[in-house]
Amino acid sequence: MGTGDSPGILAELTDTLARARRILVLTGAGISAESGIPTFREAGTGFWAQYNPLELATPEAFDRDPRLVWSWYQWRRGLIRAADPNPGHQALAAMQALGLPVTLVTQNVDGLHQRAGFEGVVEFHGNIFRNRCRTCGNVGRAGDPAAEMPPRCPACDSLMGPGVVWFGEAIPADALRAADAAADECDVFLSVGTSALVAPASSLADRARAGGAAIAEINPASTDLTDRADYALAGPAGTLLPALVSGLRSRDPGAG
Ligand code: APR
């Protein structure tokens, strides 16, 4: 166990993953950074360095100015449509295809894990390509990318917002249940590309640790989790996740 980006830590983590009975991977905006999608808290480039989340990512903001909030999510939808999954997304899908017992919980709403081929993604903060009515709960597809105003809910006629979890809103019950169960059962918890600051996702690592799991992190920067990690790999997901997969393949050459 150790920290840094030495090949030794990569080899140790690869062995630990190869022996794991259950693996929980938690991803954040950083895994989509190499697809050209801004993160939230990186200085200068992060969304929250340029925009005020209280004006764009809360139910109150949507009630106050639905056109502004809707236009920001429409713009983000366009960014994501123009982006592709990167080698980090593809490496996690490859881990699943190799037969590793991976549960993937993502805080991202961009659907890039699914586009990379990962099946059964747990979307902790919803999905930007769905709409959700916060009055009656009705869910629909994103609809017209050029629409300047949110659509009306066909069930109750309220304005429908994007199908993401805003600050102050509850995590979807099924996603929370799946993530908590995976944290309780896993013997390796791998945090990739998250600042580990936003609850309740940020509490999954401690929950996994309490269940006896080894904690690993992939992030070019240090986070709240780094000092508590058994394996802290300092580097980009698009490089380190494929390196883990090639190590796993060499331990199981029979795998496709
Ligand atoms: N590979 C791995 N990690 C990276 C990369 C990369 N190529 N580039 C940046 N990072 C790291 C940054 O160092 C940072 O620690 O990704 C992290 C992104 O952190 P945040 O911007 O805080 O994003 P995230 O942790 O996903 O935010 C959690 O906050 O605003 C809410 O709902 C939003 O889901 C989001 C939640």
Tab-separated table of C-alpha atoms and ligand atoms in Angstrom, residues 28-31 33-34 39-42 48 107-108 125 167 193-196 198 218-221 223 235-237, ligand 1:
chain	number	residue	atom	x	y	z
A	28	GLY	CA	-16.830	12.134	-10.428
A	29	ALA	CA	-16.454	14.876	-13.005
A	30	GLY	CA	-12.718	14.234	-13.324
A	31	ILE	CA	-13.239	11.033	-15.322
A	33	ALA	CA	-12.445	15.894	-17.976
A	34	GLU	CA	-10.417	14.153	-20.703
A	39	THR	CA	-15.347	19.696	-13.822
A	40	PHE	CA	-17.074	21.689	-11.082
A	41	ARG	CA	-14.442	22.803	-8.593
A	42	GLU	CA	-11.180	23.004	-10.480
A	48	TRP	CA	-18.461	26.680	-10.142
A	107	GLN	CA	-21.915	11.322	-9.588
A	108	ASN	CA	-21.808	12.353	-13.250
A	125	HIS	CA	-27.109	12.350	-9.305
A	167	PHE	CA	-28.343	20.848	-4.268
A	193	GLY	CA	-11.970	11.872	-10.453
A	194	THR	CA	-13.919	13.278	-7.537
A	195	SER	CA	-13.003	15.950	-5.021
A	196	ALA	CA	-14.790	13.792	-2.400
A	198	VAL	CA	-20.233	16.424	-1.757
A	218	ILE	CA	-7.108	8.055	-8.829
A	219	ASN	CA	-6.810	11.827	-9.094
A	220	PRO	CA	-4.046	14.159	-10.347
A	221	ALA	CA	-4.663	16.339	-7.261
A	223	THR	CA	-8.370	15.454	-2.067
A	235	GLY	CA	-2.507	11.013	-12.255
A	236	PRO	CA	-5.248	11.198	-14.875
A	237	ALA	CA	-7.940	8.536	-15.083
B	1	APR	N1	-8.542	12.241	-14.041
B	1	APR	C1	-8.950	12.067	-12.759
B	1	APR	N2	-9.350	13.085	-11.969
B	1	APR	C2	-9.342	14.324	-12.502
B	1	APR	C3	-8.929	14.582	-13.829
B	1	APR	C4	-8.530	13.470	-14.609
B	1	APR	N3	-8.115	13.632	-15.868
B	1	APR	N4	-9.027	15.934	-14.056
B	1	APR	C5	-9.494	16.477	-12.904
B	1	APR	N5	-9.672	15.527	-11.971
B	1	APR	C6	-10.156	15.667	-10.595
B	1	APR	C7	-9.898	16.995	-9.929
B	1	APR	O1	-8.607	17.015	-9.351
B	1	APR	C8	-11.010	17.031	-8.874
B	1	APR	O2	-10.547	16.465	-7.659
B	1	APR	O3	-11.565	15.561	-10.652
B	1	APR	C9	-12.104	16.147	-9.460
B	1	APR	C10	-13.377	16.885	-9.824
B	1	APR	O4	-13.936	17.389	-8.630
B	1	APR	P1	-15.268	18.248	-8.728
B	1	APR	O5	-15.136	19.264	-9.773
B	1	APR	O6	-15.606	18.691	-7.313
B	1	APR	O7	-16.380	17.230	-9.251
B	1	APR	P2	-17.126	16.115	-8.418
B	1	APR	O8	-16.270	15.601	-7.297
B	1	APR	O9	-17.652	15.130	-9.374
B	1	APR	O10	-18.361	16.940	-7.788
B	1	APR	C11	-19.344	16.202	-7.079
B	1	APR	O11	-20.702	18.198	-6.955
B	1	APR	O12	-21.490	20.088	-8.008
B	1	APR	C12	-21.820	18.804	-7.605
B	1	APR	O13	-23.461	17.434	-8.572
B	1	APR	C13	-22.169	17.949	-8.795
B	1	APR	O14	-21.735	15.583	-9.124
B	1	APR	C14	-21.137	16.828	-8.765
B	1	APR	C15	-20.690	16.826	-7.310
